[in-house]
Short mmCIF file of C-alpha atoms in Angstrom, two decimals:
data_model
loop_
_atom_site.label_atom_id
_atom_site.label_comp_id
_atom_site.label_asym_id
_atom_site.label_seq_id
_atom_site.Cartn_x
_atom_site.Cartn_y
_atom_site.Cartn_z
CA UNK R 1 18.82 -33.43 -31.36
CA UNK R 2 15.77 -35.24 -29.95
CA UNK R 3 16.72 -35.13 -26.54
CA UNK R 4 14.30 -38.63 -26.01
CA UNK R 5 16.61 -40.43 -28.74
CA UNK R 6 19.49 -39.49 -26.19
CA UNK R 7 18.10 -41.74 -24.10
CA UNK R 8 17.41 -43.81 -25.66
CA UNK R 9 20.77 -44.19 -27.08
CA UNK R 10 21.89 -43.75 -23.84
CA UNK R 11 20.03 -47.43 -22.91
CA UNK R 12 21.74 -48.62 -26.01
CA UNK R 13 24.89 -48.09 -25.39
CA UNK R 14 24.84 -48.62 -21.58
CA UNK R 15 23.71 -52.76 -22.43
CA UNK R 16 25.24 -53.19 -25.80
CA UNK R 17 22.17 -54.28 -27.26
CA UNK R 18 19.01 -53.20 -28.77
CA UNK R 19 17.34 -56.02 -27.41
CA UNK R 20 17.73 -55.13 -24.07
CA UNK R 21 17.39 -51.76 -24.36
CA UNK R 22 14.11 -52.44 -26.03
CA UNK R 23 13.63 -54.92 -22.79
CA UNK R 24 14.31 -52.24 -20.35
CA UNK R 25 12.48 -49.90 -22.08
CA UNK R 26 9.33 -51.65 -22.42
CA UNK R 27 9.40 -51.02 -26.19
CA UNK R 28 9.87 -53.11 -29.36
CA UNK R 29 13.51 -54.00 -30.72
CA UNK R 30 12.65 -52.48 -33.84
CA UNK R 31 11.20 -49.09 -32.71
CA UNK R 32 14.45 -48.86 -30.76
CA UNK R 33 16.36 -49.70 -33.86
CA UNK R 34 13.83 -46.88 -35.81
CA UNK R 35 14.97 -44.52 -33.20
CA UNK R 36 18.47 -45.00 -33.07
CA UNK R 37 18.60 -44.76 -37.13
CA UNK R 38 16.81 -41.58 -36.86
CA UNK R 39 19.06 -40.24 -34.06
CA UNK R 40 22.16 -41.10 -36.56
CA UNK R 41 20.43 -39.19 -39.01
CA UNK R 42 19.86 -36.16 -36.48
CA UNK R 43 23.24 -36.25 -35.81
CA UNK R 44 24.66 -37.37 -39.41
CA UNK R 45 27.09 -39.35 -38.41
CA UNK R 46 27.49 -42.86 -37.54
CA UNK R 47 27.02 -43.54 -33.32
CA UNK R 48 26.42 -47.37 -33.31
CA UNK R 49 28.69 -50.29 -34.58
CA UNK R 50 26.43 -53.51 -35.16
CA UNK R 51 27.20 -57.16 -34.85
CA UNK R 52 26.58 -60.23 -34.05
CA UNK R 53 28.00 -59.91 -30.95
CA UNK R 54 25.79 -56.76 -29.89
CA UNK R 55 26.29 -52.88 -30.80
CA UNK R 56 29.68 -50.67 -30.24
CA UNK R 57 30.35 -47.30 -30.52
CA UNK R 58 31.96 -45.36 -32.57
CA UNK R 59 34.12 -42.50 -31.71
CA UNK R 60 31.42 -40.01 -32.11
CA UNK R 61 28.89 -42.41 -29.99
CA UNK R 62 31.62 -42.04 -27.40
CA UNK R 63 31.88 -38.57 -27.43
CA UNK R 64 27.68 -37.70 -27.54
CA UNK R 65 27.18 -40.71 -24.79
CA UNK R 66 29.15 -37.97 -22.67
CA UNK R 67 25.86 -35.47 -23.02
CA UNK R 68 23.89 -38.33 -22.88
CA UNK R 69 25.07 -39.28 -19.24
CA UNK R 70 25.02 -35.56 -18.48
CA UNK R 71 21.52 -35.04 -19.04
CA UNK R 72 20.31 -38.26 -17.73
CA UNK R 73 22.24 -37.22 -14.25
CA UNK R 74 20.16 -33.69 -14.74
CA UNK R 75 17.10 -35.22 -15.15
CA UNK R 76 17.59 -37.21 -12.08
CA UNK R 77 18.54 -34.32 -10.08
CA UNK R 78 15.93 -32.13 -11.24
CA UNK R 79 13.08 -34.88 -10.42
CA UNK R 80 14.75 -35.88 -7.02
CA UNK R 81 14.62 -31.48 -6.40
CA UNK R 82 11.18 -31.15 -7.56
CA UNK R 83 10.42 -34.35 -5.33
CA UNK R 84 11.57 -32.61 -2.46
CA UNK R 85 9.52 -29.42 -3.27
CA UNK R 86 6.04 -31.67 -3.44
CA UNK R 87 7.11 -33.29 -0.14
CA UNK R 88 8.41 -30.44 1.58
CA UNK R 89 11.55 -31.44 2.29
CA UNK R 90 12.96 -28.37 0.75
CA UNK R 91 11.74 -25.30 -0.85
CA UNK R 92 10.69 -21.45 0.66
CA UNK R 93 7.51 -19.68 1.35
CA UNK R 94 6.75 -16.05 1.44
CA UNK R 95 3.93 -14.85 3.29
CA UNK R 96 2.39 -11.14 4.11
CA UNK R 97 0.06 -10.48 6.61
CA UNK R 98 -1.97 -7.62 7.95
CA UNK R 99 -0.68 -6.84 11.61
CA UNK R 100 -3.04 -8.27 14.02
CA UNK R 101 -3.11 -11.52 11.67
CA UNK R 102 0.64 -11.54 12.67
CA UNK R 103 0.22 -11.41 15.65
CA UNK R 104 -2.24 -14.30 16.64
CA UNK R 105 -2.80 -16.37 13.52
CA UNK R 106 0.84 -16.29 11.89
CA UNK R 107 3.09 -17.80 14.56
CA UNK R 108 0.89 -20.43 15.43
CA UNK R 109 0.58 -21.45 11.75
CA UNK R 110 4.19 -20.92 11.50
CA UNK R 111 5.47 -23.41 14.07
CA UNK R 112 2.87 -26.14 12.80
CA UNK R 113 5.19 -25.65 9.21
CA UNK R 114 8.05 -25.99 11.11
CA UNK R 115 7.14 -29.45 12.95
CA UNK R 116 5.95 -30.48 9.42
CA UNK R 117 8.50 -29.40 7.12
CA UNK R 118 11.58 -28.60 9.20
CA UNK R 119 13.80 -27.37 5.86
CA UNK R 120 11.00 -25.21 4.46
CA UNK R 121 12.48 -21.80 3.82
CA UNK R 122 9.76 -19.38 5.06
CA UNK R 123 9.29 -15.75 5.33
CA UNK R 124 7.04 -13.27 7.06
CA UNK R 125 6.53 -9.83 6.14
CA UNK R 126 3.70 -7.60 7.84
CA UNK R 127 1.49 -5.46 5.28
CA UNK R 128 -1.72 -4.13 5.13
CA UNK R 129 -4.08 -5.35 2.73
CA UNK R 130 -3.70 -3.40 -0.24
CA UNK R 131 0.11 -3.77 -0.49
CA UNK R 132 -0.40 -7.45 0.71
CA UNK R 133 -2.28 -8.03 -2.65
CA UNK R 134 0.14 -6.20 -4.84
CA UNK R 135 3.06 -8.11 -3.45
CA UNK R 136 1.22 -11.23 -4.54
CA UNK R 137 0.07 -9.61 -7.94
CA UNK R 138 3.83 -9.34 -8.44
CA UNK R 139 5.06 -12.36 -7.62
CA UNK R 140 7.33 -11.37 -4.94
CA UNK R 141 5.14 -13.01 -1.96
CA UNK R 142 3.56 -16.69 -2.54
CA UNK R 143 0.59 -16.08 0.00
CA UNK R 144 -0.74 -12.87 1.55
CA UNK R 145 -3.43 -12.94 4.79
CA UNK R 146 -5.88 -10.03 4.07
CA UNK R 147 -9.26 -8.98 5.48
CA UNK R 148 -12.28 -7.68 3.57
CA UNK R 149 -15.08 -5.63 4.69
CA UNK R 150 -18.59 -7.13 3.18
CA UNK R 151 -19.26 -3.31 1.56
CA UNK R 152 -15.79 -3.95 -0.52
CA UNK R 153 -14.57 -5.59 -3.95
CA UNK R 154 -13.72 -8.69 -4.30
CA UNK R 155 -10.23 -10.01 -5.82
CA UNK R 156 -11.17 -11.00 -8.89
CA UNK R 157 -7.76 -11.40 -10.60
CA UNK R 158 -6.76 -13.88 -7.37
CA UNK R 159 -7.59 -16.68 -5.92
CA UNK R 160 -9.44 -15.93 -2.16
CA UNK R 161 -9.75 -18.58 0.14
CA UNK R 162 -11.83 -17.53 2.96
CA UNK R 163 -10.52 -18.45 6.42
CA UNK R 164 -13.59 -16.74 8.78
CA UNK R 165 -15.37 -14.19 9.70
CA UNK R 166 -13.97 -11.81 12.16
CA UNK R 167 -17.02 -9.88 14.28
CA UNK R 168 -16.46 -6.35 15.12
CA UNK R 169 -16.83 -4.76 18.57
CA UNK R 170 -17.76 -1.51 20.00
CA UNK R 171 -14.66 -0.53 22.22
CA UNK R 172 -16.09 2.26 25.32
CA UNK R 173 -14.82 3.40 28.39
CA UNK R 174 -15.01 1.50 30.94
CA UNK R 175 -17.36 4.18 32.73
CA UNK R 176 -19.51 5.09 29.69
CA UNK R 177 -23.53 4.30 30.49
CA UNK R 178 -23.60 1.66 27.63
CA UNK R 179 -20.62 -0.18 29.63
CA UNK R 180 -22.08 -0.94 32.62
CA UNK R 181 -25.04 -1.97 30.95
CA UNK R 182 -22.54 -4.91 29.40
CA UNK R 183 -25.44 -5.98 26.84
CA UNK R 184 -24.81 -5.93 23.23
CA UNK R 185 -25.18 -2.31 21.33
CA UNK R 186 -26.35 -0.79 18.19
CA UNK R 187 -24.43 1.46 16.20
CA UNK R 188 -27.39 3.90 16.82
CA UNK R 189 -26.69 4.38 20.38
CA UNK R 190 -23.07 5.67 19.96
CA UNK R 191 -24.80 8.64 17.34
CA UNK R 192 -23.84 11.27 19.80
CA UNK R 193 -20.29 10.03 20.37
CA UNK R 194 -16.50 11.14 19.69
CA UNK R 195 -15.33 8.26 17.70
CA UNK R 196 -11.66 6.92 16.53
CA UNK R 197 -11.26 5.45 13.02
CA UNK R 198 -9.26 3.13 11.61
CA UNK R 199 -7.46 2.55 8.37
CA UNK R 200 -8.80 4.50 5.17
CA UNK R 201 -10.90 0.78 3.50
CA UNK R 202 -11.37 0.95 7.99
CA UNK R 203 -13.09 4.14 8.03
CA UNK R 204 -14.96 4.03 4.91
CA UNK R 205 -16.23 0.36 6.05
CA UNK R 206 -17.06 2.48 9.92
CA UNK R 207 -18.73 4.88 7.68
CA UNK R 208 -20.82 2.48 5.07
CA UNK R 209 -22.13 0.83 8.50
CA UNK R 210 -23.01 3.82 10.55
CA UNK R 211 -24.83 5.41 7.53
CA UNK R 212 -26.98 2.21 7.85
CA UNK R 213 -27.84 3.32 11.60
CA UNK R 214 -28.43 6.47 10.24
CA UNK R 215 -25.81 8.70 11.22
CA UNK R 216 -22.00 10.36 10.53
CA UNK R 217 -20.03 10.02 13.25
CA UNK R 218 -17.93 12.34 14.86
CA UNK R 219 -14.65 10.89 14.04
CA UNK R 220 -12.09 13.39 16.32
CA UNK R 221 -8.99 10.82 16.18
CA UNK R 222 -6.90 8.53 13.13
CA UNK R 223 -5.11 5.67 14.00
CA UNK R 224 -4.44 1.99 12.37
CA UNK R 225 -2.88 1.29 15.38
CA UNK R 226 -5.49 -0.84 18.19
CA UNK R 227 -3.26 -0.53 21.15
CA UNK R 228 -3.38 3.05 20.30
CA UNK R 229 -7.13 3.40 19.81
CA UNK R 230 -7.34 1.53 22.74
CA UNK R 231 -5.99 4.01 25.37
CA UNK R 232 -7.57 6.51 23.78
CA UNK R 233 -10.78 5.24 24.58
CA UNK R 234 -9.42 4.01 27.69
CA UNK R 235 -9.18 7.99 28.76
CA UNK R 236 -12.78 8.92 27.95
CA UNK R 237 -11.74 10.81 24.33
CA UNK R 238 -13.59 8.53 22.04
CA UNK R 239 -15.09 5.44 21.17
CA UNK R 240 -14.60 3.10 18.26
CA UNK R 241 -14.91 -0.35 16.71
CA UNK R 242 -12.48 -3.33 16.31
CA UNK R 243 -12.43 -6.52 14.68
CA UNK R 244 -11.97 -9.10 17.84
CA UNK R 245 -8.58 -10.31 16.02
CA UNK R 246 -6.92 -7.07 17.13
CA UNK R 247 -8.86 -7.17 20.60
CA UNK R 248 -7.36 -10.83 20.77
CA UNK R 249 -3.38 -9.48 19.83
CA UNK R 250 -3.61 -6.63 22.37
CA UNK R 251 -6.52 -6.80 24.74
CA UNK R 252 -6.91 -2.91 26.55
CA UNK R 253 -7.30 -2.02 30.09
CA UNK R 254 -9.93 0.46 31.00
CA UNK R 255 -12.12 -0.49 28.24
CA UNK R 256 -15.17 -2.63 27.44
CA UNK R 257 -15.84 -4.59 25.02
CA UNK R 258 -19.38 -4.68 23.31
CA UNK R 259 -21.10 -7.03 20.58
CA UNK R 260 -23.03 -4.84 18.36
CA UNK R 261 -26.15 -6.33 17.62
CA UNK R 262 -26.18 -5.71 13.73
CA UNK R 263 -23.12 -7.08 13.50
CA UNK R 264 -20.79 -5.42 11.13
CA UNK R 265 -18.08 -8.15 9.89
CA UNK R 266 -14.76 -8.24 8.15
CA UNK R 267 -13.91 -11.22 5.90
CA UNK R 268 -10.28 -12.98 6.85
CA UNK R 269 -8.73 -14.97 3.93
CA UNK R 270 -5.75 -15.76 2.06
CA UNK R 271 -4.77 -14.42 -1.91
CA UNK R 272 -2.59 -16.33 -4.24
CA UNK R 273 -2.08 -16.59 -7.66
CA UNK R 274 -3.86 -19.44 -9.27
CA UNK R 275 -0.85 -21.37 -10.71
CA UNK R 276 -0.16 -21.58 -6.98
CA UNK R 277 -2.90 -23.58 -6.16
CA UNK R 278 -1.38 -26.71 -6.27
CA UNK R 279 2.42 -25.43 -4.67
CA UNK R 280 2.53 -27.73 -1.57
CA UNK R 281 4.03 -25.30 0.57
CA UNK R 282 0.97 -22.92 0.07
CA UNK R 283 -1.33 -25.35 0.70
CA UNK R 284 0.18 -27.03 3.30
CA UNK R 285 0.36 -23.26 4.80
CA UNK R 286 -3.42 -22.39 4.27
CA UNK R 287 -3.83 -25.86 5.79
CA UNK R 288 -2.50 -24.77 9.00
CA UNK R 289 -3.97 -21.51 8.74
CA UNK R 290 -7.28 -22.97 8.56
CA UNK R 291 -6.27 -25.18 12.14
CA UNK R 292 -5.43 -22.08 14.18
CA UNK R 293 -8.04 -20.14 13.31
CA UNK R 294 -10.84 -22.46 14.10
#
């Protein structure tokens, strides 16, 4: 059976007239009559009894009307549910984000979403960018907040919405000779220092940036915990590069943070699947992230 004809049949049965059904549907009476004839051919049994007083249902028509009413009710419920999702009156949103973004950007963005859409069910998981990207690809996360260094590949199989550039800062012990000057430094000025490297992707970028500056860093420590990195620096054990976002999340004591003249940067962006670009919750989340990132 053609489900569209079932809905036309329901109008005919409800109004008791082909002409009234045609008027309600905005069609011509012959068009409605043709659909009813085709529906009866499809089911192989008469559904309507026609007379000068209008339309009455056969036993089969009465039985079919129950199903037509049920189908109309389900379609109405589906429309209401989709409208609720489109207007953020309900729905879910799964977010994944790297640690410093989860500390600085996500809380105010989620607070804004909670005000705008209090019934939206939002879930956050903290993950590093490679794992976050995999979650979006697998469909287990709707949106990933990630960072990329400018010398690293783009995510060609996902939609990338760049939010801002996050500059990397030189983090030195407060007693360091360059710290006392308080001026921007060049990476080459730190060629003879002991270094702290971060996550594998961050270390790869450090090696690339220092190679451009003409030296290979003497990496003594490796940690992706920016609190640990700053404590090591504060004790005079090494120097490091940290993104401004991490320094905002956890400013350290006993360290001096200086701009780097060569301005190594990383981009902070959101990743999503192409089919999620029209999702109301995803759109609202990206808008909130853009506002708090300013």
